[in-house]
JSON list of C-alpha atoms in Angstrom, two decimals:
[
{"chain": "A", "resi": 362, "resn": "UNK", "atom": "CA", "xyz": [-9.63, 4.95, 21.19]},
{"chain": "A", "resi": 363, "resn": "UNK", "atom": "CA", "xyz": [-5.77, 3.30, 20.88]},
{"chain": "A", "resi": 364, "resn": "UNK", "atom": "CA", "xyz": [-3.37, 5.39, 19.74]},
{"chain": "A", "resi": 365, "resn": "UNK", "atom": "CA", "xyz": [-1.08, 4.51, 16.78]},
{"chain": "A", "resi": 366, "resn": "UNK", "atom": "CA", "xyz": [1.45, 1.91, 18.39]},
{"chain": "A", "resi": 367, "resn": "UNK", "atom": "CA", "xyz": [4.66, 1.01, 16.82]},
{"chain": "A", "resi": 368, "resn": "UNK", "atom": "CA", "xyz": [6.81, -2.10, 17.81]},
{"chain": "A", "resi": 369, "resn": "UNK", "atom": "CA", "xyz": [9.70, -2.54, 18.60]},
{"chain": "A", "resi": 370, "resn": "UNK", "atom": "CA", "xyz": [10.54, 0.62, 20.16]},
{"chain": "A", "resi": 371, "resn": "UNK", "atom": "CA", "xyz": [14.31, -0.07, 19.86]},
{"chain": "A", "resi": 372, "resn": "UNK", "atom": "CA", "xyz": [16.28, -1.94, 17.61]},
{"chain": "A", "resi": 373, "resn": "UNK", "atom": "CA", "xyz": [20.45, -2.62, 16.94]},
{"chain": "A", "resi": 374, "resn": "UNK", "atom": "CA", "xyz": [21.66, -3.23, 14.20]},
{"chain": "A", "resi": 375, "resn": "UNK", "atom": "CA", "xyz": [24.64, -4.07, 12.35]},
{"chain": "A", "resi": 376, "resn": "UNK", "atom": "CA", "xyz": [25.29, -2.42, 8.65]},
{"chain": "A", "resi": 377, "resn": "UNK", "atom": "CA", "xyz": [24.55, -4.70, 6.13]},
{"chain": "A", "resi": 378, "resn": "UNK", "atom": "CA", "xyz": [21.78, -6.30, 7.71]},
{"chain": "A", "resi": 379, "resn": "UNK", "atom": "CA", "xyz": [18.17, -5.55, 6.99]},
{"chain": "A", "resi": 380, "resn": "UNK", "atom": "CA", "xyz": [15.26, -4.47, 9.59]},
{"chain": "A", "resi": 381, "resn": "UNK", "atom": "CA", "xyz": [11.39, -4.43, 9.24]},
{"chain": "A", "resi": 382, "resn": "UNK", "atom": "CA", "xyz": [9.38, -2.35, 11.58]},
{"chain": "A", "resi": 383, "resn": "UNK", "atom": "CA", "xyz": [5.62, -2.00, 12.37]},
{"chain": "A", "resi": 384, "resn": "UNK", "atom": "CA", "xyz": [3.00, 0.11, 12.90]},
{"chain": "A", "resi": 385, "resn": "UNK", "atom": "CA", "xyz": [-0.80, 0.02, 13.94]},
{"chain": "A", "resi": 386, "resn": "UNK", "atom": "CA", "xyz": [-2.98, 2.93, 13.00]},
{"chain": "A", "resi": 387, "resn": "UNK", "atom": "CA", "xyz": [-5.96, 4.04, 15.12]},
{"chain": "A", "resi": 388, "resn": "UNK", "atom": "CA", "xyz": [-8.98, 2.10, 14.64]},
{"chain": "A", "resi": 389, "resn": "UNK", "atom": "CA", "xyz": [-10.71, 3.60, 11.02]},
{"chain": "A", "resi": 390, "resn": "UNK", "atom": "CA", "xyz": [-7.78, 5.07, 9.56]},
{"chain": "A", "resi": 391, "resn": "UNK", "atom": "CA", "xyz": [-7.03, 4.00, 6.13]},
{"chain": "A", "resi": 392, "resn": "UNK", "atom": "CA", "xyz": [-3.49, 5.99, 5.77]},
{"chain": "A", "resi": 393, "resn": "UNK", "atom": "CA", "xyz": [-0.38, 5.43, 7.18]},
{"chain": "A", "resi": 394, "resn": "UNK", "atom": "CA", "xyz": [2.93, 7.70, 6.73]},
{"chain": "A", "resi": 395, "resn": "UNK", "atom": "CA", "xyz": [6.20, 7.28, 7.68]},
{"chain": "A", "resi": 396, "resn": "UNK", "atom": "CA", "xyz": [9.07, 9.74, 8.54]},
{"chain": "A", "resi": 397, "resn": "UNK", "atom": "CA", "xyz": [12.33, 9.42, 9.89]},
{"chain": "A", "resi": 398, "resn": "UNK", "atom": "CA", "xyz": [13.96, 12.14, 12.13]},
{"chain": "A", "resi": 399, "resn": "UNK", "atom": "CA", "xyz": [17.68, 12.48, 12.23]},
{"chain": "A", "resi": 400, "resn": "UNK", "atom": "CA", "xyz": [19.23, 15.48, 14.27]},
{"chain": "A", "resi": 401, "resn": "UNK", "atom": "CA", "xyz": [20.82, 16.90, 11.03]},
{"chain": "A", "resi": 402, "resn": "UNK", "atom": "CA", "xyz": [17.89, 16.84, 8.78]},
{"chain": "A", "resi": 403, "resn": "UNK", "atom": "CA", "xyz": [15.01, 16.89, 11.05]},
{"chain": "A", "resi": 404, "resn": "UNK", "atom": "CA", "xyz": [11.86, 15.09, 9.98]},
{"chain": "A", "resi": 405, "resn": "UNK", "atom": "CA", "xyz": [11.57, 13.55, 6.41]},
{"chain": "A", "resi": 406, "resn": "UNK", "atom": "CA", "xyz": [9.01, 11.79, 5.02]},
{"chain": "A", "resi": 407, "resn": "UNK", "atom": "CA", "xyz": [9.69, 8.71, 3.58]},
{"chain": "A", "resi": 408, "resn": "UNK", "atom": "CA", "xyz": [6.25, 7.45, 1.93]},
{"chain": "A", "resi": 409, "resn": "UNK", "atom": "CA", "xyz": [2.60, 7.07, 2.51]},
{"chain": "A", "resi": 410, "resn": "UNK", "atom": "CA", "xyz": [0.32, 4.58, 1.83]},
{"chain": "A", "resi": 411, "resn": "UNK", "atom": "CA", "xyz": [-3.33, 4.06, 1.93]},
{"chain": "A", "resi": 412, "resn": "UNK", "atom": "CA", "xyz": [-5.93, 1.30, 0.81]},
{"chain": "A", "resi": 413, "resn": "UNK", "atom": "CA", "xyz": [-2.73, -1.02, 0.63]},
{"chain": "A", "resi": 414, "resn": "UNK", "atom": "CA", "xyz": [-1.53, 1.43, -1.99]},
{"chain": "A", "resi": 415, "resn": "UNK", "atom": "CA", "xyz": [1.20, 3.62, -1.91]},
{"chain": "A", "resi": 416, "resn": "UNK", "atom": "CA", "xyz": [0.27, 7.13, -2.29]},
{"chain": "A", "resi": 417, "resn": "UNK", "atom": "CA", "xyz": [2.83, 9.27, -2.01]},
{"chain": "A", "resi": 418, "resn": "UNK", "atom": "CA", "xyz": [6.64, 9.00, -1.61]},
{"chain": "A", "resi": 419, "resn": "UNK", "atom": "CA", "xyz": [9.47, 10.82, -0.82]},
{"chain": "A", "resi": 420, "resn": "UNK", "atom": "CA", "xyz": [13.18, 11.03, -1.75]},
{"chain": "A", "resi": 421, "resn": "UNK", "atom": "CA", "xyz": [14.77, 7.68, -0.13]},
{"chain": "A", "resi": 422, "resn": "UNK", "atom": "CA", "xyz": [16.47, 5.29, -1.85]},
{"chain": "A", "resi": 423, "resn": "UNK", "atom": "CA", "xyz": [15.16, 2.24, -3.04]},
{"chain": "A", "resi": 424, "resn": "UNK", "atom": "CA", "xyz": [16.44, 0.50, -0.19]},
{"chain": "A", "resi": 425, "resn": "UNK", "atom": "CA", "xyz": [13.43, 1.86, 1.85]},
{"chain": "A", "resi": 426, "resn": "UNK", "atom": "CA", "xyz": [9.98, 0.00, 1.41]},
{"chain": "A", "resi": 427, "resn": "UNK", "atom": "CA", "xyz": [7.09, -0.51, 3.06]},
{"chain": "A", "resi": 428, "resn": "UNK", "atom": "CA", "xyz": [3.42, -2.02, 2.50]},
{"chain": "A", "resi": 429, "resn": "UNK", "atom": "CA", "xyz": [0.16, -1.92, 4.18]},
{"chain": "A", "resi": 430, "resn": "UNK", "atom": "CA", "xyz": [-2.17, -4.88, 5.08]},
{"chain": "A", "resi": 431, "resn": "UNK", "atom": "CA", "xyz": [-5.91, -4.60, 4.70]},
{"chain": "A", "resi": 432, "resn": "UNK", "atom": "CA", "xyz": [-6.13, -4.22, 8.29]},
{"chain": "A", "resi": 433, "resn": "UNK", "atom": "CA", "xyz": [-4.15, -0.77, 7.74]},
{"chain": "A", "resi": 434, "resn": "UNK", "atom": "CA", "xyz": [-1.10, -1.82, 9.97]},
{"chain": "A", "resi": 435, "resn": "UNK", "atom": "CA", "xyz": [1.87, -1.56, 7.43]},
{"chain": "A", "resi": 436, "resn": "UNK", "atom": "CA", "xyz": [5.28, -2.06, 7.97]},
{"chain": "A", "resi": 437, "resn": "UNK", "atom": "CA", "xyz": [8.22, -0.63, 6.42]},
{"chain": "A", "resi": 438, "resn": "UNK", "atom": "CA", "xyz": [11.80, -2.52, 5.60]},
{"chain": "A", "resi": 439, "resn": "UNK", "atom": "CA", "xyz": [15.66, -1.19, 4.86]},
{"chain": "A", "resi": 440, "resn": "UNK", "atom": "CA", "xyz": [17.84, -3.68, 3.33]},
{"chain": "A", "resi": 441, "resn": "UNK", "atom": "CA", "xyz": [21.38, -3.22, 3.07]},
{"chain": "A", "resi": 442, "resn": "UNK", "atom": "CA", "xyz": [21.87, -1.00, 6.52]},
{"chain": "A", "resi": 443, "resn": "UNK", "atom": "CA", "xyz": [23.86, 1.55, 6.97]},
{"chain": "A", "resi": 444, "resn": "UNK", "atom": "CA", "xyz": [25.49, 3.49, 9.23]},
{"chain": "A", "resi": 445, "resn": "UNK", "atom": "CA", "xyz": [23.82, 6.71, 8.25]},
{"chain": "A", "resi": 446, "resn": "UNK", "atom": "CA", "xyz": [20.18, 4.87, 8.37]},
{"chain": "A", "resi": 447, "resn": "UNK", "atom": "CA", "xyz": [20.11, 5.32, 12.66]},
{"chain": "A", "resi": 448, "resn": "UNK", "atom": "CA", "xyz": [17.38, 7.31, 13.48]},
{"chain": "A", "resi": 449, "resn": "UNK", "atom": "CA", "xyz": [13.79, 7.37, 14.70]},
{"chain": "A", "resi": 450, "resn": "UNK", "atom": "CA", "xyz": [11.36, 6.00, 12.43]},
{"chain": "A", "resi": 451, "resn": "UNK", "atom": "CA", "xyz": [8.21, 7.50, 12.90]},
{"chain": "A", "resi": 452, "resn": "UNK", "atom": "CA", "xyz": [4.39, 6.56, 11.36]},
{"chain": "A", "resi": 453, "resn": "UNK", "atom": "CA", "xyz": [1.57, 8.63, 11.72]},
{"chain": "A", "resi": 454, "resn": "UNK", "atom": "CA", "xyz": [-2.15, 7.40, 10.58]},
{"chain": "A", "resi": 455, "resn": "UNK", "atom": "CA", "xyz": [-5.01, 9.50, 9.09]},
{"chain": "A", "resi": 456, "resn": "UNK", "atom": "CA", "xyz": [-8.55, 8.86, 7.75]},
{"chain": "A", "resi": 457, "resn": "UNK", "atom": "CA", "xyz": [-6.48, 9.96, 4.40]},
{"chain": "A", "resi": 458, "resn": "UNK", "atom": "CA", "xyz": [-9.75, 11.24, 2.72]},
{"chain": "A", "resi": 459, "resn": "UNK", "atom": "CA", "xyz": [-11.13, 14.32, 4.88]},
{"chain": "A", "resi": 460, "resn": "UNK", "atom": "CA", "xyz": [-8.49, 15.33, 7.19]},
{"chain": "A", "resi": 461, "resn": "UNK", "atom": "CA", "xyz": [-4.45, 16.75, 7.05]},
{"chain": "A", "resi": 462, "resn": "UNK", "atom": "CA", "xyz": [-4.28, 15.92, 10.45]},
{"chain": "A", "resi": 463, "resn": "UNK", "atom": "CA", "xyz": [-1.71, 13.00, 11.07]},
{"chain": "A", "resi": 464, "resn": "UNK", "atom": "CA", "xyz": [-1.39, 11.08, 14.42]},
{"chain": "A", "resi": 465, "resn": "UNK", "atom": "CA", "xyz": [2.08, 10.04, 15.46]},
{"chain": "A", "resi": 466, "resn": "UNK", "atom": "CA", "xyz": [3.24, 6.49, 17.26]},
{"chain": "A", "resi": 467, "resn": "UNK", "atom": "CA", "xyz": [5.76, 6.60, 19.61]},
{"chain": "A", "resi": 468, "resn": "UNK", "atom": "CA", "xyz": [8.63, 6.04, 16.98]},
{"chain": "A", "resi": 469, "resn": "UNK", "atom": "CA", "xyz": [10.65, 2.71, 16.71]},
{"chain": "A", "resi": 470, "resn": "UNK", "atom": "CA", "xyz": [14.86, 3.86, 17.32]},
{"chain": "A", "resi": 471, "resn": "UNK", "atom": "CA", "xyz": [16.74, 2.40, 15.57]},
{"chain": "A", "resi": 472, "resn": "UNK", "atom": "CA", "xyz": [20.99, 2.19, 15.40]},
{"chain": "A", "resi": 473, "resn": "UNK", "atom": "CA", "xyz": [23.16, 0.68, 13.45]},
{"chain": "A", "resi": 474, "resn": "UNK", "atom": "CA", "xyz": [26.42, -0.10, 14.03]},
{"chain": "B", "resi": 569, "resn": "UNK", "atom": "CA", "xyz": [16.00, 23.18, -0.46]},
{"chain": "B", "resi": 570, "resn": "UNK", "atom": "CA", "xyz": [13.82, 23.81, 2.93]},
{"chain": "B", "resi": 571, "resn": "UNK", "atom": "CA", "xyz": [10.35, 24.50, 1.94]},
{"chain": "B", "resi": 572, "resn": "UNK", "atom": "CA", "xyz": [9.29, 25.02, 6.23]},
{"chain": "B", "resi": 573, "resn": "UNK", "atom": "CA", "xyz": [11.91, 27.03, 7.75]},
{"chain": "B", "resi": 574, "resn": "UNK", "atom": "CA", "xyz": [11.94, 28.00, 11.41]},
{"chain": "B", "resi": 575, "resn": "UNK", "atom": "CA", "xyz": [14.44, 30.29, 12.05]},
{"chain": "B", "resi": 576, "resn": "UNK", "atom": "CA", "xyz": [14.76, 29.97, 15.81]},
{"chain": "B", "resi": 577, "resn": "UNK", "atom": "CA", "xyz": [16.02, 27.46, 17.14]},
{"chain": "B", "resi": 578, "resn": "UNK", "atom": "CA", "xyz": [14.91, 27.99, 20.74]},
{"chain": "B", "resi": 579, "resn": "UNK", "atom": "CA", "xyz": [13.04, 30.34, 22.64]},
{"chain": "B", "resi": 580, "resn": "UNK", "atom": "CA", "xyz": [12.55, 31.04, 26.77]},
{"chain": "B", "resi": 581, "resn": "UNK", "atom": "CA", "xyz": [10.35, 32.61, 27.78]},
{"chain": "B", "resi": 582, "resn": "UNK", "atom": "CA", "xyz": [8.65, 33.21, 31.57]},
{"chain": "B", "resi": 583, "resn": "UNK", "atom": "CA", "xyz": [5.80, 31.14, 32.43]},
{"chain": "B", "resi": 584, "resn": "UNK", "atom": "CA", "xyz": [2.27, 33.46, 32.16]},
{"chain": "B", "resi": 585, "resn": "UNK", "atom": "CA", "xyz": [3.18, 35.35, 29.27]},
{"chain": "B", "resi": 586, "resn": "UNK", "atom": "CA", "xyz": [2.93, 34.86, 25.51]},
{"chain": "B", "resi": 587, "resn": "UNK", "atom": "CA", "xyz": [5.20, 32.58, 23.49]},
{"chain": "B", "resi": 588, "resn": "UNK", "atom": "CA", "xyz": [5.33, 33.36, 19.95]},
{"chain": "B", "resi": 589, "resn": "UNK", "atom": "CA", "xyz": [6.76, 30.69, 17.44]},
{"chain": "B", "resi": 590, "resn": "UNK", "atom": "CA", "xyz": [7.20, 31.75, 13.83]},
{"chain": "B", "resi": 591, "resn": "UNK", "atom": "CA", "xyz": [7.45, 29.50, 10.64]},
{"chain": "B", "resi": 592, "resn": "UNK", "atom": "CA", "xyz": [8.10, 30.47, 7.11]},
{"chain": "B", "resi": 593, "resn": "UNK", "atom": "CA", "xyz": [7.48, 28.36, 4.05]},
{"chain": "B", "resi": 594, "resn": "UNK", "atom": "CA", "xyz": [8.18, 28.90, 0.12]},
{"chain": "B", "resi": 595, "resn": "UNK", "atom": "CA", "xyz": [5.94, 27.04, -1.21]},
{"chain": "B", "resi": 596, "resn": "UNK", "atom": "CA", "xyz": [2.83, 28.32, -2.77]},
{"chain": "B", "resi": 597, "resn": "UNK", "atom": "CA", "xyz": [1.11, 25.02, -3.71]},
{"chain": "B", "resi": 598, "resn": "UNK", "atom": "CA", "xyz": [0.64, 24.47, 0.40]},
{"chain": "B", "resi": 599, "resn": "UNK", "atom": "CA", "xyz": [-2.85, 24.87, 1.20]},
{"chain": "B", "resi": 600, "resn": "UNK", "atom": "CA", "xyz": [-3.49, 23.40, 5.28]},
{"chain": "B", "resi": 601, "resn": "UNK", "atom": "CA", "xyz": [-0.22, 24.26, 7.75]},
{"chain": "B", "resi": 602, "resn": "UNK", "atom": "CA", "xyz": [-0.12, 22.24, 11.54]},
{"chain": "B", "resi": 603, "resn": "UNK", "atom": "CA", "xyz": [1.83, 22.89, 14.33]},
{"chain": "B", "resi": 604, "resn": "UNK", "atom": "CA", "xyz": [2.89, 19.54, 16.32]},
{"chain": "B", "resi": 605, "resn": "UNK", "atom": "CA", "xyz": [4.78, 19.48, 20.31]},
{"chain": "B", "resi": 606, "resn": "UNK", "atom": "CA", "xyz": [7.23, 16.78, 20.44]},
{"chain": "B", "resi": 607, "resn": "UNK", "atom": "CA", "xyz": [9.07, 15.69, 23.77]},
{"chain": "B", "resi": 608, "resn": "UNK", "atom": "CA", "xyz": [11.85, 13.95, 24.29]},
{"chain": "B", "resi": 609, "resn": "UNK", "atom": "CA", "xyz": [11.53, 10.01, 23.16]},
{"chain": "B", "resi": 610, "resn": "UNK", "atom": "CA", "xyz": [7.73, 10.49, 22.13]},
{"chain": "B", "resi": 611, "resn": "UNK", "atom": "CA", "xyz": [6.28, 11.30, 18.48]},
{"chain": "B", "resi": 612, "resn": "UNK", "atom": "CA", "xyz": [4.76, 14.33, 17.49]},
{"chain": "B", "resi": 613, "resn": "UNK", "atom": "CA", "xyz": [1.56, 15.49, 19.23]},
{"chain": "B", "resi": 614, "resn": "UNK", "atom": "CA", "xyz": [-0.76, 17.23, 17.30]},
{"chain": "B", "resi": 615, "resn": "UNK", "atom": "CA", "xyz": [-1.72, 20.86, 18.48]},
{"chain": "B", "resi": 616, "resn": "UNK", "atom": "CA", "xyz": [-4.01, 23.19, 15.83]},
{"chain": "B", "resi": 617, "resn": "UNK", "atom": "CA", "xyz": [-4.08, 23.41, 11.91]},
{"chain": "B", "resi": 618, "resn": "UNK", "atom": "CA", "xyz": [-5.21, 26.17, 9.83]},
{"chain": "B", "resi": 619, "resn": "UNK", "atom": "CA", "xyz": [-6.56, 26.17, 6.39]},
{"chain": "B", "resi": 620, "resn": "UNK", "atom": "CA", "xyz": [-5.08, 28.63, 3.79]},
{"chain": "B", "resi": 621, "resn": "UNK", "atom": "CA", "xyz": [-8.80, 29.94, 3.31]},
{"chain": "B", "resi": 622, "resn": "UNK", "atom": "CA", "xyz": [-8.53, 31.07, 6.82]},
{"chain": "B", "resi": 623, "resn": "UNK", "atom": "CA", "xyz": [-6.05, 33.99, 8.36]},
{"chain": "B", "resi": 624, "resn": "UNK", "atom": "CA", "xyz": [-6.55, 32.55, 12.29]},
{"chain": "B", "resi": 625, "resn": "UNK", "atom": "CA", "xyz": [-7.76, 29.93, 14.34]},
{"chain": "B", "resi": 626, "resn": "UNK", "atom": "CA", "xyz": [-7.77, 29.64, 17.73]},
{"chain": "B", "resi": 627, "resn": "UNK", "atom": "CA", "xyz": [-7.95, 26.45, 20.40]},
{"chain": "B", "resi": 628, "resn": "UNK", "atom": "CA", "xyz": [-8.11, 27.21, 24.04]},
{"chain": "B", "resi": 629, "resn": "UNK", "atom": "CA", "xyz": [-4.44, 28.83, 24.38]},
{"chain": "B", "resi": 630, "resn": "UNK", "atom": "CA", "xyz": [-3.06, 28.25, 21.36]},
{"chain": "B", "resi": 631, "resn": "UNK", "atom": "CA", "xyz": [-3.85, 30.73, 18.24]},
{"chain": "B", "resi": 632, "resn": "UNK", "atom": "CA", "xyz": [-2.38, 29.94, 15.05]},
{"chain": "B", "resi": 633, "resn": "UNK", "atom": "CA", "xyz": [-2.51, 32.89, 12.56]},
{"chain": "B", "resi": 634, "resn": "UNK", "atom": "CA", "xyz": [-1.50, 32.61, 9.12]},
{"chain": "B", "resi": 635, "resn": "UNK", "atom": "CA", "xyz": [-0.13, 35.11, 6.38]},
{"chain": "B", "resi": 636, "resn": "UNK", "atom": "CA", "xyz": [-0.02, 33.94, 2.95]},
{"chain": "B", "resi": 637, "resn": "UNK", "atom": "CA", "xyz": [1.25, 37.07, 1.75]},
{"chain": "B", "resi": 638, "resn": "UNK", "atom": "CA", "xyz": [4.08, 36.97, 3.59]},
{"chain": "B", "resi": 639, "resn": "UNK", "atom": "CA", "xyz": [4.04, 33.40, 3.44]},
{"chain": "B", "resi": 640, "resn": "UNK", "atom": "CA", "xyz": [4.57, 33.27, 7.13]},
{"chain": "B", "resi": 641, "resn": "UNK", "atom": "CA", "xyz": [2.46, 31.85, 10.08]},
{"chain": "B", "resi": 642, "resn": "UNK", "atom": "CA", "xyz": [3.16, 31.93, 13.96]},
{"chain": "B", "resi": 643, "resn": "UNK", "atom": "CA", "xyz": [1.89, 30.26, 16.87]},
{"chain": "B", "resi": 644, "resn": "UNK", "atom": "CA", "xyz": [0.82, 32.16, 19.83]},
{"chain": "B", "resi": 645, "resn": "UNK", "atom": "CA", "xyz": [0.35, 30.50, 23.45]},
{"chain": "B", "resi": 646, "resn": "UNK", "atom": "CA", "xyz": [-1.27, 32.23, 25.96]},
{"chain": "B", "resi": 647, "resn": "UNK", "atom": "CA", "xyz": [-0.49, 32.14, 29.03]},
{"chain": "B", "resi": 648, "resn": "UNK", "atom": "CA", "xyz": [2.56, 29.97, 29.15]},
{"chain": "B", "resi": 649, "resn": "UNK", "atom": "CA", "xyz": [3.12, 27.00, 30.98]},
{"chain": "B", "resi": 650, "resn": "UNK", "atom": "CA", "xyz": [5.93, 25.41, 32.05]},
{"chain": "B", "resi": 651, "resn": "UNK", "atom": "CA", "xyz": [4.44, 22.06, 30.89]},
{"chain": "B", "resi": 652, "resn": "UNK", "atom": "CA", "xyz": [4.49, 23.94, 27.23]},
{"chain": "B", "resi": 653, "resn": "UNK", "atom": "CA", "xyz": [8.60, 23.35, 27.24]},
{"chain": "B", "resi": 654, "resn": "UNK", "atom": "CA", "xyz": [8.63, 20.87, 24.26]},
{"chain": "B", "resi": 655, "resn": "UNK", "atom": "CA", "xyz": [9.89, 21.18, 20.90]},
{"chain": "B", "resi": 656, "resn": "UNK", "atom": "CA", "xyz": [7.16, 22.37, 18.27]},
{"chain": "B", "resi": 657, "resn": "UNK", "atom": "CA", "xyz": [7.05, 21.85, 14.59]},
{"chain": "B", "resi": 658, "resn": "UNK", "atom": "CA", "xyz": [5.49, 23.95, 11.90]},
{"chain": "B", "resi": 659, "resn": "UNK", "atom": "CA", "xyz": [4.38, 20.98, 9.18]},
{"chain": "B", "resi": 660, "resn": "UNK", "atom": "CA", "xyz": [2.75, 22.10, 5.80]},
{"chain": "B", "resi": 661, "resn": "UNK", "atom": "CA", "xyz": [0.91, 19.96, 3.36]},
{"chain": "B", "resi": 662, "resn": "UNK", "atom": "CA", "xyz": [-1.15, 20.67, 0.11]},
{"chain": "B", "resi": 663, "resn": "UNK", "atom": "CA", "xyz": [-4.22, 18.74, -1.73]},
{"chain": "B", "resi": 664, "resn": "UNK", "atom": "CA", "xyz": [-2.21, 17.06, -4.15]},
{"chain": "B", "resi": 665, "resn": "UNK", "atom": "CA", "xyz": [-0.01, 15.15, -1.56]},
{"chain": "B", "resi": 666, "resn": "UNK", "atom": "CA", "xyz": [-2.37, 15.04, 1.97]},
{"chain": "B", "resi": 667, "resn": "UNK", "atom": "CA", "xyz": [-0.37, 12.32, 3.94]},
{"chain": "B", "resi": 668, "resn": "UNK", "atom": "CA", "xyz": [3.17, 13.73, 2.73]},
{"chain": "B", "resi": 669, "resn": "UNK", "atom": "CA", "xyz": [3.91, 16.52, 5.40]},
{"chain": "B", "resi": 670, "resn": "UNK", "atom": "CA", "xyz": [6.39, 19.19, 5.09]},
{"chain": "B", "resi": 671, "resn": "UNK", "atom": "CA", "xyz": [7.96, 20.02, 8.53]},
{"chain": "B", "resi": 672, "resn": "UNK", "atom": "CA", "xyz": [10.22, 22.54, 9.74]},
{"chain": "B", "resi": 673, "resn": "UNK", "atom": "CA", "xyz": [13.50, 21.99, 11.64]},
{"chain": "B", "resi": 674, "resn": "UNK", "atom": "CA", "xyz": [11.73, 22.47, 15.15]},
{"chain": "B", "resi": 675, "resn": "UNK", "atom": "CA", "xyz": [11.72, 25.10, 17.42]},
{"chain": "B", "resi": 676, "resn": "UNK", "atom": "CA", "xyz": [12.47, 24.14, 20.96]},
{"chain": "B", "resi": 677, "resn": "UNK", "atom": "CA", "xyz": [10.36, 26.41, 23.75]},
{"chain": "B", "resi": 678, "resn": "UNK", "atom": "CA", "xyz": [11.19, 26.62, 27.63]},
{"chain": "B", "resi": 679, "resn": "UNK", "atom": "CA", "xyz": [8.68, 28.21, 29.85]},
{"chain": "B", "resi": 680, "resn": "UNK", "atom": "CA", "xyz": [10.61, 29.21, 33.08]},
{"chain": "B", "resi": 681, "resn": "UNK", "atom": "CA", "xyz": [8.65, 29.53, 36.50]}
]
């Protein structure tokens, strides 16, 4: 079975500019989550979604959005960039119903200068 | 407000013997805890998970035990391997909010020949 893949796996920026990455879950999950990890702060989650919906979200500003396609890939987008928004985005897919256990991509890093 | 807390930041230890990796959390609401090995420029790997119903569980050479008294679990690998030097993460999650995980700042592990 595929893992989760995430494209692209690096990405430059300039502030002010917006960015949309992607991510493909493993075949028959139905949840994808996304987290970023900074050195400071470690790994925060920024919102989950499932069935297209979102399900669960964390504490990012509105500036941070994502959606998910019926095929379960979703993608997540961050308008406005800034400088503090470099980091490695993460997603992770579940079945979302009977399991905790989440299964990371490779992470997309991103910088923005 | 860290809800996961690992409180070392690294540990060395010589390959063949145990490695013992301890997480806290505050939270009482958490009901399934994961550990996950992360190196360098990859995403989190998933390792073992325990329930809150359960006080251990064990997978080949890893044993996670948990103490929800203390609100405290630890990781134990046996024996050591110097292909074990990663960076782990103690992640916690609870019913109401399954793909939203908790993590802990990381503890990073070197297994020495």
């Amino acid at each position: 079975k595929a893992g989760v893949t995430q494209t692209p796996r690096y990405l430059i920026k300039t502030r002010g500019q917006q960015v949309t990455l992607s991510c493909s879950p493993i075949s028959g999950h139905r949840s994808v989550s996304w987290y970023q990890q900074t050195p400071g702060q470690g790994l925060q989650f920024l919102f989950e979604y499932f069935s297209e919906t979102q399900r669960n979200k964390g504490n990012f500003p509105g500036r941070f959005s994502g959606r998910q396609f019926s095929n379960s890939r979703s993608e997540m987008n961050v308008s406005t960039l800034e400088l503090g928004d470099s980091a490695l985005y993460l997603c992770a897919s579940s079945t979302g119903t009977d399991s905790y256990e989440q299964y990371f991509g490779p992470g997309t890093r991103l910088t923005v200068t | 407000d860290q809800q996961v807390k690992q409180n070392s930041p690294s540990l060395s230890v010589q390959e063949g013997r145990i490695s013992i990796l301890n997480c806290d959390y505050t939270n009482s609401m958490f009901d399934y805890f994961l550990w996950y090995k992360k190196y360098p420029a990859e995403g989190p790997t998933f390792l073992i998970s325990i329930s809150s119903i359960k006080d251990k569980n064990e997978d080949g050479r890893f044993t996670v035990f948990l103490n929800k008294s203390a609100k405290h679990l630890s990781l134990h690998i046996v024996p050591s391997q110097p292909g074990d030097s990663a960076v782990y993460f103690c992640a916690a999650s609870h019913g109401g909010s399954q793909g939203n995980l908790i993590f802990g700042k990381g503890t990073k592990l070197s297994v020495k020949p």
